[in-house]
Backbone as a ProteinNet text record, in pm:
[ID]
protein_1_A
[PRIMARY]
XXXXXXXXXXXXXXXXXXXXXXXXXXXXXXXXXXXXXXXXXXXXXXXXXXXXXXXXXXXXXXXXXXXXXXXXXXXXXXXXXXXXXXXXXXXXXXXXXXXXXXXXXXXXXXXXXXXXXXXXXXXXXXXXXXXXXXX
[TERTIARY]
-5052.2	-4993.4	-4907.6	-4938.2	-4847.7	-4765.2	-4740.6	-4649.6	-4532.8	-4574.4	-4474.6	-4422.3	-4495.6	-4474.7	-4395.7	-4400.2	-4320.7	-4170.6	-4160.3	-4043	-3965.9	-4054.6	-3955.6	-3906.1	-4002.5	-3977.6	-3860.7	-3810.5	-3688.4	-3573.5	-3593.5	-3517.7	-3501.3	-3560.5	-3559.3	-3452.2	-3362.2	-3227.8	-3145.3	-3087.6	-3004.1	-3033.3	-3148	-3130.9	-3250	-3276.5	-3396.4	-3450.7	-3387	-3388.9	-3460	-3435.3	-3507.3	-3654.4	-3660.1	-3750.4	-3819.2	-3871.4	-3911.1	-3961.6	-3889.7	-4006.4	-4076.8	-4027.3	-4136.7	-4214.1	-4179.7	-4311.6	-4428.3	-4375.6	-4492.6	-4499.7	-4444	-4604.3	-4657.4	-4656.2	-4746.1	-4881.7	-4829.7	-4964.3	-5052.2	-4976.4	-5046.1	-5104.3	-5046.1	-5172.6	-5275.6	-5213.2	-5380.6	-5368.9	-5431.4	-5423.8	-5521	-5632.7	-5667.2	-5620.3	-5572.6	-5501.5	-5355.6	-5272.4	-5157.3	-5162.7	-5290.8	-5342	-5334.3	-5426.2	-5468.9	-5279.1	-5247	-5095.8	-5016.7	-4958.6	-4890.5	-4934.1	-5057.5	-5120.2	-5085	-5086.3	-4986.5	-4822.7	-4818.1	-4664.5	-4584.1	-4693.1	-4705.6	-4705.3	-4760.9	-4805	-4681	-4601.9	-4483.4	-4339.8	-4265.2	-4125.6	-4034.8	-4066	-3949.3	-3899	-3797.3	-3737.6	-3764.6	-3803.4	-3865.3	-3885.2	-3722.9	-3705.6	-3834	-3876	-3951.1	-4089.6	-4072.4	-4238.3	-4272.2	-4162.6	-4168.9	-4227.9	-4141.3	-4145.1	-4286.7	-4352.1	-4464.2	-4563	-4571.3	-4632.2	-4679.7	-4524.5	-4526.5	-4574.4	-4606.2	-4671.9	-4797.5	-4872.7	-5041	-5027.3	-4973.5	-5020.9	-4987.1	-4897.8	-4909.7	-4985.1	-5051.5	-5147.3	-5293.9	-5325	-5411.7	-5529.6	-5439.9	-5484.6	-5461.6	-5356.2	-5318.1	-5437.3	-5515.7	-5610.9	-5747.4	-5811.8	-5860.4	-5804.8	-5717.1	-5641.5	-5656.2	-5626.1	-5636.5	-5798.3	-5863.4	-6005.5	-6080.4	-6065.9	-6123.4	-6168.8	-6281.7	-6380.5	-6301.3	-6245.8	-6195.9	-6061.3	-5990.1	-5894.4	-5844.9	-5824.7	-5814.7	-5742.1	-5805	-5782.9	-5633.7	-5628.7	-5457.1	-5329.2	-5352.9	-5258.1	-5279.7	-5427.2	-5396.9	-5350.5	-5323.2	-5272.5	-5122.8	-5097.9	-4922.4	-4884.9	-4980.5	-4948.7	-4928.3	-5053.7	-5046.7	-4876.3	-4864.4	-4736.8	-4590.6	-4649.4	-4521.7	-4526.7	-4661	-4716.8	-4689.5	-4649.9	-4658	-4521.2	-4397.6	-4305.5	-4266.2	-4308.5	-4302.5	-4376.1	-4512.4	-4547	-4603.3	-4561	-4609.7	-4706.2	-4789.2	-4890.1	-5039.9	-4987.7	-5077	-5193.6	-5216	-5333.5	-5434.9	-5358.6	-5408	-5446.1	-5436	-5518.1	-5596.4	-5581.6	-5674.3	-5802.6	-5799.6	-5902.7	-5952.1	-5907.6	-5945.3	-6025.1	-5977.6	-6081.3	-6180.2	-6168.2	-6321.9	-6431.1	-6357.5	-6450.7	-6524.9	-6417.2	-6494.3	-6581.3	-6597.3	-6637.8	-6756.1	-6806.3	-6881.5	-7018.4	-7027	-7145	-7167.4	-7091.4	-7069.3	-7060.3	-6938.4	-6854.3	-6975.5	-6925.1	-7028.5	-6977.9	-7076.4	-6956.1	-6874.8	-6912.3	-6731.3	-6620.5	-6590.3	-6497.2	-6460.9	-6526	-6521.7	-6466.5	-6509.1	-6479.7	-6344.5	-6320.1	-6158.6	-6057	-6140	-6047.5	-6005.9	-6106.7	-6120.7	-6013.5	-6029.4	-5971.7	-5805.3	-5779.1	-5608	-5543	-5635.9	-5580.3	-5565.4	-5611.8	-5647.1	-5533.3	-5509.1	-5358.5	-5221.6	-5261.3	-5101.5	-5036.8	-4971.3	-4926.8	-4882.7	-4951.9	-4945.2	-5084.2	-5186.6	-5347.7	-5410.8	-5350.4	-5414.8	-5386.9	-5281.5	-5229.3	-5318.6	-5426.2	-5522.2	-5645.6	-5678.8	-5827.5	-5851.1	-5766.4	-5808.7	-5834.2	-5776.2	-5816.9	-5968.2	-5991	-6124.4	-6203.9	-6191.1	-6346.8	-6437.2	-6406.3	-6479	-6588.5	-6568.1	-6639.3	-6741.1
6015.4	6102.4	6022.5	5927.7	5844.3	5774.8	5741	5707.6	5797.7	5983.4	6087.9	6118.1	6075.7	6164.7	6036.5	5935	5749.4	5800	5846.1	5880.5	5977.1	6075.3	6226.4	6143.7	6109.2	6105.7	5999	5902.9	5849.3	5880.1	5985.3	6062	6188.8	6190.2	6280.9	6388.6	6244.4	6249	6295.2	6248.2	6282.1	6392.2	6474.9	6590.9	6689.9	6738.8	6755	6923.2	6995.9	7105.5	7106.4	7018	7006.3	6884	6804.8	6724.7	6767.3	6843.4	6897.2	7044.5	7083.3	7212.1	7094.7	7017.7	6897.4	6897.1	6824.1	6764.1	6873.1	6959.2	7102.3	7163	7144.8	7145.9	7065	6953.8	6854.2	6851	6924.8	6978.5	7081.8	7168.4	7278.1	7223.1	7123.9	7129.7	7076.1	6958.7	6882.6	6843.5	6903.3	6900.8	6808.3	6747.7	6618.3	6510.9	6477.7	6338.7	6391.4	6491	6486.3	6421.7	6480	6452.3	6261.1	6197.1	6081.2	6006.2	6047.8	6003.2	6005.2	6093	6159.6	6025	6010.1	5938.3	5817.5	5769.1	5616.6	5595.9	5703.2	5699.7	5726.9	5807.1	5795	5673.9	5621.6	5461.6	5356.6	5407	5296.3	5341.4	5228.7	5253.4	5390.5	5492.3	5601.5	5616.2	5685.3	5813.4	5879.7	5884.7	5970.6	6159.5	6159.7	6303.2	6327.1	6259.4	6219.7	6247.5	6145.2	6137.3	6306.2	6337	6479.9	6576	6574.9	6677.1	6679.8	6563.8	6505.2	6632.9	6534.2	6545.7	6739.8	6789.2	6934	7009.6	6984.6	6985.9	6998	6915	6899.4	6988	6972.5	7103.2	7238	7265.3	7383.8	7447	7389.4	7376.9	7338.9	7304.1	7281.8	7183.4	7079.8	6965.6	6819.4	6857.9	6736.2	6695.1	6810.5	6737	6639.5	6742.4	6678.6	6552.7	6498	6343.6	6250.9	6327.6	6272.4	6224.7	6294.4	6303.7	6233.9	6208.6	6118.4	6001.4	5957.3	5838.4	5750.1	5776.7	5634.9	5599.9	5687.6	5665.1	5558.3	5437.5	5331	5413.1	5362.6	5460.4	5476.7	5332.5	5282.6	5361.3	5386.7	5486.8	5583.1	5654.1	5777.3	5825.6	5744.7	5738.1	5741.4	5653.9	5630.6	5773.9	5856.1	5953	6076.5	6074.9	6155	6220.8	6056	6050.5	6109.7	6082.7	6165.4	6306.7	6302	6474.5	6538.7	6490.1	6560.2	6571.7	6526.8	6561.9	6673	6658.9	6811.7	6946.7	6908.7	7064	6985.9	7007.4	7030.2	7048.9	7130.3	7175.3	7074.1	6979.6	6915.6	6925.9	6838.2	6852.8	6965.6	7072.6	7221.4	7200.2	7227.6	7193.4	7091.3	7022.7	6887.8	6924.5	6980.7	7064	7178.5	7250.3	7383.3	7298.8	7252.6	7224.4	7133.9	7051.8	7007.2	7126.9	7222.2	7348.6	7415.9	7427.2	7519.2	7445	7302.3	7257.2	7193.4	7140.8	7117.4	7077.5	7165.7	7206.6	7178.5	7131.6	7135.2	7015.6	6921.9	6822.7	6692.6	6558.3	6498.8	6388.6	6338.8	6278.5	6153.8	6156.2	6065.7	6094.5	6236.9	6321.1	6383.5	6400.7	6410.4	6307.2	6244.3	6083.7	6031.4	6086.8	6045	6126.7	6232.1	6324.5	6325.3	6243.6	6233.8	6092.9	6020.9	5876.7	5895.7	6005.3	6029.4	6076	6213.3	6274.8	6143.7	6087.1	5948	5853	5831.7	5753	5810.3	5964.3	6008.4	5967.3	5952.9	5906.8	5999.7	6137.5	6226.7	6263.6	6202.9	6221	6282.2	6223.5	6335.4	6425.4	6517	6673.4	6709.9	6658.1	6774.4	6802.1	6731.7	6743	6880.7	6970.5	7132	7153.9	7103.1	7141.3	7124.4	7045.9	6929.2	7013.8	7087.1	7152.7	7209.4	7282.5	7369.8	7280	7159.2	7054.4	6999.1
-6464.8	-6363.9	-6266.3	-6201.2	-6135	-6156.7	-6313.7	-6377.8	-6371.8	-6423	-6430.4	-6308.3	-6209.9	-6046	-5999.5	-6024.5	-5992.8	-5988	-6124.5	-6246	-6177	-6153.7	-6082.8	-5903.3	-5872	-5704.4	-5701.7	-5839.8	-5853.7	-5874.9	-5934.9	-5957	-5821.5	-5746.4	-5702.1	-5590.3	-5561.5	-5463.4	-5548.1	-5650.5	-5753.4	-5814.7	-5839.8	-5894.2	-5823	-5691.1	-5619.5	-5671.1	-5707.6	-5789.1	-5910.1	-5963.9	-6112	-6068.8	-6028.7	-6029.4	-5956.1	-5827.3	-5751.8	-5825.8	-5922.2	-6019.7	-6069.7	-6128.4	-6231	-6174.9	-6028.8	-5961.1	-5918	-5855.6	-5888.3	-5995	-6127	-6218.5	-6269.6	-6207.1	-6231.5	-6122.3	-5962.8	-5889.8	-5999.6	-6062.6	-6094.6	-6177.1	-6291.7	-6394.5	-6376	-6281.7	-6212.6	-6096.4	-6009.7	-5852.3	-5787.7	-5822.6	-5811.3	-5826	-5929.7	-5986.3	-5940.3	-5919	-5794.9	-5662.2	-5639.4	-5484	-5508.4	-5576.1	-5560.4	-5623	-5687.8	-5699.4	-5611.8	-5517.6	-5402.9	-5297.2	-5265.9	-5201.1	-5229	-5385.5	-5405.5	-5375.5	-5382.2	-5345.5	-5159.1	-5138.6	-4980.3	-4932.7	-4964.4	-4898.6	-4932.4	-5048.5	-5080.3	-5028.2	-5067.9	-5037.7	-5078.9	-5118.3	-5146.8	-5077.4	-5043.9	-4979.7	-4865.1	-4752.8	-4645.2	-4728.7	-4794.1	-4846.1	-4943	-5035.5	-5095	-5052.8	-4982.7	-4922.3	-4817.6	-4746.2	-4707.4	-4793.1	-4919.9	-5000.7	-5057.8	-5077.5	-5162.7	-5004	-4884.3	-4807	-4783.7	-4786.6	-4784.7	-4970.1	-4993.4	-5114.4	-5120.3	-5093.7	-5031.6	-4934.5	-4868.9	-4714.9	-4790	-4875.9	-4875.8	-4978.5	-5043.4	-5161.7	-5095.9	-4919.5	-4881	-4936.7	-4989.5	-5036.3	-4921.8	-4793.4	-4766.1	-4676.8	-4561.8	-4519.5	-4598.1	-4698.5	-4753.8	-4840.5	-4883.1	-4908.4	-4774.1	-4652.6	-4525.6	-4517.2	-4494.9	-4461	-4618.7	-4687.6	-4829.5	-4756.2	-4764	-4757.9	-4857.5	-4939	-5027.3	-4984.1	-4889.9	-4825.8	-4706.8	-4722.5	-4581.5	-4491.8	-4327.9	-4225	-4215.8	-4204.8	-4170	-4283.1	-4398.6	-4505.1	-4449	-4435.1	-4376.1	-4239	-4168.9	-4043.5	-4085.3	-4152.1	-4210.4	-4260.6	-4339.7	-4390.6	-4335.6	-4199.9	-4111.1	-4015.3	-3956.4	-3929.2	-3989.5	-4145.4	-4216.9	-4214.2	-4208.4	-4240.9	-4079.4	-3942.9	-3849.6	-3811.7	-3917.9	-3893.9	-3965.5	-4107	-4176.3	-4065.4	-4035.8	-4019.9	-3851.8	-3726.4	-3621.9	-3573.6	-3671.8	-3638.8	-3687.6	-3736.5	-3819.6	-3741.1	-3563	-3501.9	-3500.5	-3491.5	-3444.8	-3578.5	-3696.3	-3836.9	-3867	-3829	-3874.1	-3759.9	-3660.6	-3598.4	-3571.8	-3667.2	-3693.3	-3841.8	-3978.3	-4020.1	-4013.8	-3850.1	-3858.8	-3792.1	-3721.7	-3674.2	-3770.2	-3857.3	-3974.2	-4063.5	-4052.6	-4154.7	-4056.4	-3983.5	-3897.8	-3968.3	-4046.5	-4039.5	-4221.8	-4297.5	-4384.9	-4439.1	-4326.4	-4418.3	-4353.3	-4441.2	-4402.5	-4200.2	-4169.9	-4019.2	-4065.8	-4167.2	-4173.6	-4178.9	-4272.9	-4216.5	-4138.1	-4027.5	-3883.8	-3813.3	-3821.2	-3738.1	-3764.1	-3919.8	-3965.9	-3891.8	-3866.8	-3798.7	-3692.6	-3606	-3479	-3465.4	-3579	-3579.9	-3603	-3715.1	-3707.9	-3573.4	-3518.3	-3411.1	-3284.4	-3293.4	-3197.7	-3221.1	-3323.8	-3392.3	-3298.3	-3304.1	-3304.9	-3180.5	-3124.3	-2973.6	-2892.7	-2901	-2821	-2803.1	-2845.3	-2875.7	-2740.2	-2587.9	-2464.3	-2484.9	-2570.9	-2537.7	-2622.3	-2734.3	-2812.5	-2752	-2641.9	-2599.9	-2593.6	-2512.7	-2525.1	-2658.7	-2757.7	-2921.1	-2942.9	-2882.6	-2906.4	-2812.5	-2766.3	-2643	-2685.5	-2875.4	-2936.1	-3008	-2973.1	-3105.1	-2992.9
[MASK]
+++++++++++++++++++++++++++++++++++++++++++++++++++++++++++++++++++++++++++++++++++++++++++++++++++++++++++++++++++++++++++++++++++++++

């Protein structure tokens, strides 16, 4: 899979129409091993367009927090990733704490703590504390 997804996201300036269906159905057929691919390629040199497109992909497939929040994930990538991810969607904080609300009770506290640890990264991190009052 990261071989095929390497391939398209090289392609991906030069023909973004066609490689960009590729690359989503390559989420669809396997949306795990997308996720853990996306994630190798996040972390490297592409494209910003690229890494956007990758990034808005997981979020809208509601895969990007959980990639974020993964225990096998080093803090520091997902922080890098975060960053990419809060220029696509704005809202990233207000999500990344709405699902530790809902999950509370569920997820284990390391995924909490990651959560607590990205929102903490971002360099606007005093403006979420009102986010944070429900926790």
């Amino acid at each position: 899979m990261l071989t095929e997804l390497k391939k398209l996201a090289g392609d991906f300036l030069t023909q973004p129409l066609t490689r960009g269906r590729e690359i989503r159905d390559l989420l669809e057929g396997s949306p795990v091993e997308f996720c853990s691919a996306a994630v190798e390629l996040l972390g490297g040199e592409d494209s910003e367009r690229v890494q956007r497109y990758l990034v808005s992909l997981l979020g809208s497939n509601n895969l990007l927090i959980p990639c974020l929040t993964a225990p096998s994930m080093p803090l520091k990538k997902a922080e890098s990733i975060a960053t990419i991810a809060r220029r696509v969607d704005p809202q990233l904080p207000a999500k990344l704490v709405g699902f530790a609300l809902e999950r509370t009770d569920t997820e284990p506290s390391e995924c909490l703590e990651r959560i607590l640890g990205l929102l903490k990264s971002m360099p606007d991190a005093a403006a979420f504390r009102p986010l944070l009052t429900p926790l």
